[in-house]
Structures are given as C-alpha cells and as structure tokens.
mmCIF file with all atom_site columns, C-alpha atoms in Angstrom:
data_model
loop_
_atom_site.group_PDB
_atom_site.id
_atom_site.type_symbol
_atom_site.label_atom_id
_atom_site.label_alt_id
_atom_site.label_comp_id
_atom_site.label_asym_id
_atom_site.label_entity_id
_atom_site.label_seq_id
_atom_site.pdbx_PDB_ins_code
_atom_site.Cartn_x
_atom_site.Cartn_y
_atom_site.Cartn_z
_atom_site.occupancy
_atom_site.B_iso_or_equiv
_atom_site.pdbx_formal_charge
_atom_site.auth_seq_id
_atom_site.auth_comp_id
_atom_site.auth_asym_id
_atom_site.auth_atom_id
_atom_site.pdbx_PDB_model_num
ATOM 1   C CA . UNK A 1 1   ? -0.223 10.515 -6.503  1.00 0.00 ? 1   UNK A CA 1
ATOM 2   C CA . UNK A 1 2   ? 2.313  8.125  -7.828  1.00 0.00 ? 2   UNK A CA 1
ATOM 3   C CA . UNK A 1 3   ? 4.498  10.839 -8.810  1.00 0.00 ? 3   UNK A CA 1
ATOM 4   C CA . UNK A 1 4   ? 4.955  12.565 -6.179  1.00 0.00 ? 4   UNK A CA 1
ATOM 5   C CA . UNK A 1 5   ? 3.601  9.947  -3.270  1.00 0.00 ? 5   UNK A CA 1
ATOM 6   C CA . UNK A 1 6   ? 5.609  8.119  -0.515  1.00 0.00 ? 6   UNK A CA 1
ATOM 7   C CA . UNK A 1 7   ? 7.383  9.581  2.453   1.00 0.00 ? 7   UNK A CA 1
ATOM 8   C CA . UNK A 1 8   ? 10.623 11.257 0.547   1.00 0.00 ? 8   UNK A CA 1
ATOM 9   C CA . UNK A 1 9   ? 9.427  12.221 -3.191  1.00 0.00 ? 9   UNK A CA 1
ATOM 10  C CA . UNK A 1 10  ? 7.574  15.765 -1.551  1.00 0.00 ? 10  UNK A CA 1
ATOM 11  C CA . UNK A 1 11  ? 10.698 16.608 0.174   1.00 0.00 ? 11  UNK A CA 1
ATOM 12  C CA . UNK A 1 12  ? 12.868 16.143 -2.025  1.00 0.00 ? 12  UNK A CA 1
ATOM 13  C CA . UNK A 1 13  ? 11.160 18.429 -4.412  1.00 0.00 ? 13  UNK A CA 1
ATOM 14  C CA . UNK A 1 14  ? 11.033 20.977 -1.993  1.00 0.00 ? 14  UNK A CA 1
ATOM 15  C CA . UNK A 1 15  ? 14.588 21.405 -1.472  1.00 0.00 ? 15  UNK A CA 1
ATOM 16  C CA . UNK A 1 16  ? 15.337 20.926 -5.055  1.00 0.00 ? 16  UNK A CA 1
ATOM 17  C CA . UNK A 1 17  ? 12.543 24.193 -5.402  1.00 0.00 ? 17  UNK A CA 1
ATOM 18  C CA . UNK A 1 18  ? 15.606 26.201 -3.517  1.00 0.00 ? 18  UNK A CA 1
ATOM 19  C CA . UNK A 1 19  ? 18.048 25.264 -6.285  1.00 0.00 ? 19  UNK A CA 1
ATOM 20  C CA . UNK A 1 20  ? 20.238 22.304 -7.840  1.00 0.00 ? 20  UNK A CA 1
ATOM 21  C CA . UNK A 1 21  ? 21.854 20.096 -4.901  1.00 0.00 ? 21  UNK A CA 1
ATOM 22  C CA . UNK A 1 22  ? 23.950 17.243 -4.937  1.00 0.00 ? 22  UNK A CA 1
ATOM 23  C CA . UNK A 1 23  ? 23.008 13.772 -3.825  1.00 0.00 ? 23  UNK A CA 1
ATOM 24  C CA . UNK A 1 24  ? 25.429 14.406 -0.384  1.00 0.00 ? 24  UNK A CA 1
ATOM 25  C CA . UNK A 1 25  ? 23.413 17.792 0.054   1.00 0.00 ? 25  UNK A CA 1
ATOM 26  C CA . UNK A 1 26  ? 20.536 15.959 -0.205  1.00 0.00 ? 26  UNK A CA 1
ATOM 27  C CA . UNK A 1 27  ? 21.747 12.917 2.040   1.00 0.00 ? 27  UNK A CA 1
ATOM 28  C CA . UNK A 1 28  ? 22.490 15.832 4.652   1.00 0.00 ? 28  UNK A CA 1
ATOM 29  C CA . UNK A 1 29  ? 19.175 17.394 4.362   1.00 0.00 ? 29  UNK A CA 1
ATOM 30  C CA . UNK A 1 30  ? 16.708 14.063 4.771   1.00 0.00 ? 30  UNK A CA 1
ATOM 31  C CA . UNK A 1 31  ? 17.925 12.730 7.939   1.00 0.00 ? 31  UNK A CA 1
ATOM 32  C CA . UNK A 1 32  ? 16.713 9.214  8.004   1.00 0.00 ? 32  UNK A CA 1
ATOM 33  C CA . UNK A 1 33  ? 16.600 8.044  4.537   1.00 0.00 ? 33  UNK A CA 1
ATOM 34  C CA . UNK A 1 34  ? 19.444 5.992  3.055   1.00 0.00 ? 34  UNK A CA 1
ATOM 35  C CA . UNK A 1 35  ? 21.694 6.134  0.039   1.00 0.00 ? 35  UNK A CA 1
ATOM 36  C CA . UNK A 1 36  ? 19.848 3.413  -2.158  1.00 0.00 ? 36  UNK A CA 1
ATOM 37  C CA . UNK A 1 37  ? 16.147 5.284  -1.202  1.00 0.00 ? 37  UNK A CA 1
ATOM 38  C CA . UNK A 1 38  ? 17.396 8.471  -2.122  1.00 0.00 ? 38  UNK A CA 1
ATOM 39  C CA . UNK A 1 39  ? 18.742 7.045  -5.461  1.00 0.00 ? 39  UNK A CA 1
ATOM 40  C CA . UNK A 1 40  ? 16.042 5.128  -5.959  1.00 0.00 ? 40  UNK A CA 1
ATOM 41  C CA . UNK A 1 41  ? 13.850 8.437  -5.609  1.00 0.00 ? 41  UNK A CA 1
ATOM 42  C CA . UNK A 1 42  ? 15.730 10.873 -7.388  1.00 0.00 ? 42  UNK A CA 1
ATOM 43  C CA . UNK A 1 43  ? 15.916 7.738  -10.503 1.00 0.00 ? 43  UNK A CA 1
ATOM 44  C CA . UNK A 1 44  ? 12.204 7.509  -10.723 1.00 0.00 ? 44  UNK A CA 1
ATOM 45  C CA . UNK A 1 45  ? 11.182 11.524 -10.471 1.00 0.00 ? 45  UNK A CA 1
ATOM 46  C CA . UNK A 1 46  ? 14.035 12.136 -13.258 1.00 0.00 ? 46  UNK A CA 1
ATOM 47  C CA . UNK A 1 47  ? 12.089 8.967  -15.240 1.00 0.00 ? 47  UNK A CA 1
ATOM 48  C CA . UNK A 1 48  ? 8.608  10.942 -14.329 1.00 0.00 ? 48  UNK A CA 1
ATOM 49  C CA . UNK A 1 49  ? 10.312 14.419 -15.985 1.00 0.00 ? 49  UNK A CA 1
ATOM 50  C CA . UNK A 1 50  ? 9.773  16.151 -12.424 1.00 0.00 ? 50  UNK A CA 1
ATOM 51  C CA . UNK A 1 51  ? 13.635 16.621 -12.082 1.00 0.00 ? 51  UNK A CA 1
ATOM 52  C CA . UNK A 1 52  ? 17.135 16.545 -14.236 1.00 0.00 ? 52  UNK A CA 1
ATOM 53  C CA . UNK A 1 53  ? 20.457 15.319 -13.741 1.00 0.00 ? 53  UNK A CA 1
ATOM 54  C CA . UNK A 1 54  ? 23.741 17.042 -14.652 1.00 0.00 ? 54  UNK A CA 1
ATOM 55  C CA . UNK A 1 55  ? 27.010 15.189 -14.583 1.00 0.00 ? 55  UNK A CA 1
ATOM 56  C CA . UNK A 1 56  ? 29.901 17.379 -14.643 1.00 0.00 ? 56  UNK A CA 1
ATOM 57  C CA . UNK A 1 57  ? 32.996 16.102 -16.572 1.00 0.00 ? 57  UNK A CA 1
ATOM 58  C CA . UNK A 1 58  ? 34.908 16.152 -13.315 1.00 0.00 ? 58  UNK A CA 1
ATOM 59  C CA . UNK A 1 59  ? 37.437 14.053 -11.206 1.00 0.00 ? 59  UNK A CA 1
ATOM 60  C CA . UNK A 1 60  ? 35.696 12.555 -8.862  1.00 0.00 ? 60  UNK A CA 1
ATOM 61  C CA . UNK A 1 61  ? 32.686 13.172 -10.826 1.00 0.00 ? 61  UNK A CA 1
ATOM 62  C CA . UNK A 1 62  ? 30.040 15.458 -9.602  1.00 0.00 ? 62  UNK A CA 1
ATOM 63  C CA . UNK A 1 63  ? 26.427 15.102 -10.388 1.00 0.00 ? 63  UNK A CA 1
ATOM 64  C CA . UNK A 1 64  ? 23.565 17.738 -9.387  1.00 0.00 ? 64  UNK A CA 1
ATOM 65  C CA . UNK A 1 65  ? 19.720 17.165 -9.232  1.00 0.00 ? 65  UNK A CA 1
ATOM 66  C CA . UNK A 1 66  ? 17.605 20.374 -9.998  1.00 0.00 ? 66  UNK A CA 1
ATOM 67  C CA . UNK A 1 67  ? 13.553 20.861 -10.809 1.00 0.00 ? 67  UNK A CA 1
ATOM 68  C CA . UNK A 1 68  ? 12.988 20.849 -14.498 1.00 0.00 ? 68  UNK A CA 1
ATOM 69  C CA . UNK A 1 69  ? 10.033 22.903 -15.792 1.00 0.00 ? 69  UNK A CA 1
ATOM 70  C CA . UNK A 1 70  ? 7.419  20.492 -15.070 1.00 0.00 ? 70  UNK A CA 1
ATOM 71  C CA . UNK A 1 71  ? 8.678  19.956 -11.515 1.00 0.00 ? 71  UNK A CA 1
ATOM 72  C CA . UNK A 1 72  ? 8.309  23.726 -11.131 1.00 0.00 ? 72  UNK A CA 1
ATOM 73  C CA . UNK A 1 73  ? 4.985  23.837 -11.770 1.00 0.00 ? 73  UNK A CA 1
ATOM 74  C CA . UNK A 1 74  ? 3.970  21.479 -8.720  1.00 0.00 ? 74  UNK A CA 1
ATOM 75  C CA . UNK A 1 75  ? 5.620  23.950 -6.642  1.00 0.00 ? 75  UNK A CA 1
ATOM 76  C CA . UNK A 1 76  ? 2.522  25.903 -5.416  1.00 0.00 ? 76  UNK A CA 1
ATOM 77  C CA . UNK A 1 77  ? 0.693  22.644 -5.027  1.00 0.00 ? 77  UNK A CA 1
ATOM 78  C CA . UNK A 1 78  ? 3.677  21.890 -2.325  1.00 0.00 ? 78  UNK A CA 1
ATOM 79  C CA . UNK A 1 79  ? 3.644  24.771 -0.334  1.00 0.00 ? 79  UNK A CA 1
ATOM 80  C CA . UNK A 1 80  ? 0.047  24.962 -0.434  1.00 0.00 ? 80  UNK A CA 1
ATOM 81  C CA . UNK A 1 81  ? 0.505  21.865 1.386   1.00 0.00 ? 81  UNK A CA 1
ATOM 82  C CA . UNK A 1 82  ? 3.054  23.039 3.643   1.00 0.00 ? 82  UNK A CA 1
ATOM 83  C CA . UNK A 1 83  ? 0.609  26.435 4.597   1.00 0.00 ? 83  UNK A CA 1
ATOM 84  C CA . UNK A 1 84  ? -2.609 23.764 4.909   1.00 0.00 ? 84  UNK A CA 1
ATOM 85  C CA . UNK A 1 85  ? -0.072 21.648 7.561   1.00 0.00 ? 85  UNK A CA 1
ATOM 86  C CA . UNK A 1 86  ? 0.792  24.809 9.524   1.00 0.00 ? 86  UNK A CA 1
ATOM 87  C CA . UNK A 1 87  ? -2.900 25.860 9.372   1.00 0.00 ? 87  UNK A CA 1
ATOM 88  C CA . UNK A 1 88  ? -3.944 22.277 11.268  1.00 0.00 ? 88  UNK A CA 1
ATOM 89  C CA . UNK A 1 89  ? -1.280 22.414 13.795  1.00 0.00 ? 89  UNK A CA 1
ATOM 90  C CA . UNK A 1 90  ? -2.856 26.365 14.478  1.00 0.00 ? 90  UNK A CA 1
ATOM 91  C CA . UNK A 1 91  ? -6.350 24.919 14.559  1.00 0.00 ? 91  UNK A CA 1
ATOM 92  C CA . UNK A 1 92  ? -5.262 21.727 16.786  1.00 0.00 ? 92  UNK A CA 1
ATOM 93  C CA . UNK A 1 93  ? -2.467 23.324 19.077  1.00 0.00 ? 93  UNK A CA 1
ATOM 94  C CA . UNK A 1 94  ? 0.260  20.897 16.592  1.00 0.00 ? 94  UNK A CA 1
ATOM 95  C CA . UNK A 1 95  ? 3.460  22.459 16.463  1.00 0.00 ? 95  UNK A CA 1
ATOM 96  C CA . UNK A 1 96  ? 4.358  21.844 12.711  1.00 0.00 ? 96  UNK A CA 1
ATOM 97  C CA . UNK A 1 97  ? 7.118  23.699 11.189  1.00 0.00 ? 97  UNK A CA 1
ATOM 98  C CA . UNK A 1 98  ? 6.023  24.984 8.223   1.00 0.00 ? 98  UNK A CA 1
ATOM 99  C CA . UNK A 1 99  ? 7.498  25.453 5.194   1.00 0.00 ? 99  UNK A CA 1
ATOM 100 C CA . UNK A 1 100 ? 9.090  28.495 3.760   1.00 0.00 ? 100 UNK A CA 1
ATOM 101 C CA . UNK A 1 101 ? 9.050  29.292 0.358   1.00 0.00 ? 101 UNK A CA 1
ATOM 102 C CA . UNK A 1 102 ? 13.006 28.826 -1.256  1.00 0.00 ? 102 UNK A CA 1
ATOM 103 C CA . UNK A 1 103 ? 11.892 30.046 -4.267  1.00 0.00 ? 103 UNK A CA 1
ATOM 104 C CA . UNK A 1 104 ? 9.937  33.050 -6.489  1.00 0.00 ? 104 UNK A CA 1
ATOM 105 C CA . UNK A 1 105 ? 6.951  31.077 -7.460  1.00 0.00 ? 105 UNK A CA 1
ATOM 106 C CA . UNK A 1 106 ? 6.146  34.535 -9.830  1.00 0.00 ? 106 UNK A CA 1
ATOM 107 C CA . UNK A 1 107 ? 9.453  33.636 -12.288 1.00 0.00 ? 107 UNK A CA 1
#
C-alpha cells in the first residue's frame, strides 16, 4: 500500500494510464492538490519505478510524466477499483462516477 496509498498517488496513475502529461496537465486535472504535493508524488512513484520522467532539451524546459512498464501492470488493479466503487454506489443508491478505462489494458 505504500506505493500506491494516500489520497493523490491512485489518481495520478490513472490519468498517466491515458498517456504522458505534464505536471500543468496534471495540476489541471487534480483540483485541490498543490504544486509541492503533486511534486512530491510524482518524485516518490518515479523513486518506486511506477512512473518516468522525460525532460525535453527545450526553452522553457518541458518535462512529461508517463507509466513505465511496471506502472502498467497495476492498471487492472485500478480500474478494478474504480468498477468495485461504481458497483457500491449501485448497491447503496451512491452516485460515484466511475472510471473509464483511457487505455487498452490487452497491449
């Protein structure tokens, strides 16, 4: 659970399951969570080998976040968790948006 625990780590990997984003992309898509979090975040799952970091040789420099390998494989394990969530909210009359898929899990 370490790797992937907390309230951002999950969601961030399911957005980076859709394709490479920026940290501003990001920043857009997690309303509520602040630059230094999302830093902090994206630092420890590169450290954990869930994600890698590009840095262009640009001016201003650009840098994208994508799933590596190994954080492809905990893709099913996420949207199994996104299907058990919309599942519950059917069972308990909770409106929980579930999660759509972004991504082939078959590649």
């Amino acid at each position: 659970m370490k790797l992937v625990g907390g309230k951002w780590k999950c969601l961030i990997l399911y957005y980076l399951g859709g394709g490479a984003h920026r940290t501003r992309d990001l920043l857009e898509k997690l309303n509520g969570i602040s630059q230094k979090v999302l830093t902090e975040q994206l630092r420890q799952l590169e450290a954990d080998g869930l994600i890698e970091r590009e840095v262009f040789a640009e001016v201003p420099p650009r840098v994208e976040y994508r799933l590596s390998t190994e954080g492809q494989t905990f893709l099913p394990v996420l949207y199994t968790l996104c299907n058990w969530g919309k599942d519950y909210g059917l069972r308990h009359d909770y409106e929980i948006s579930p999660c759509p898929q972004p991504v082939d899990l078959t590649m």
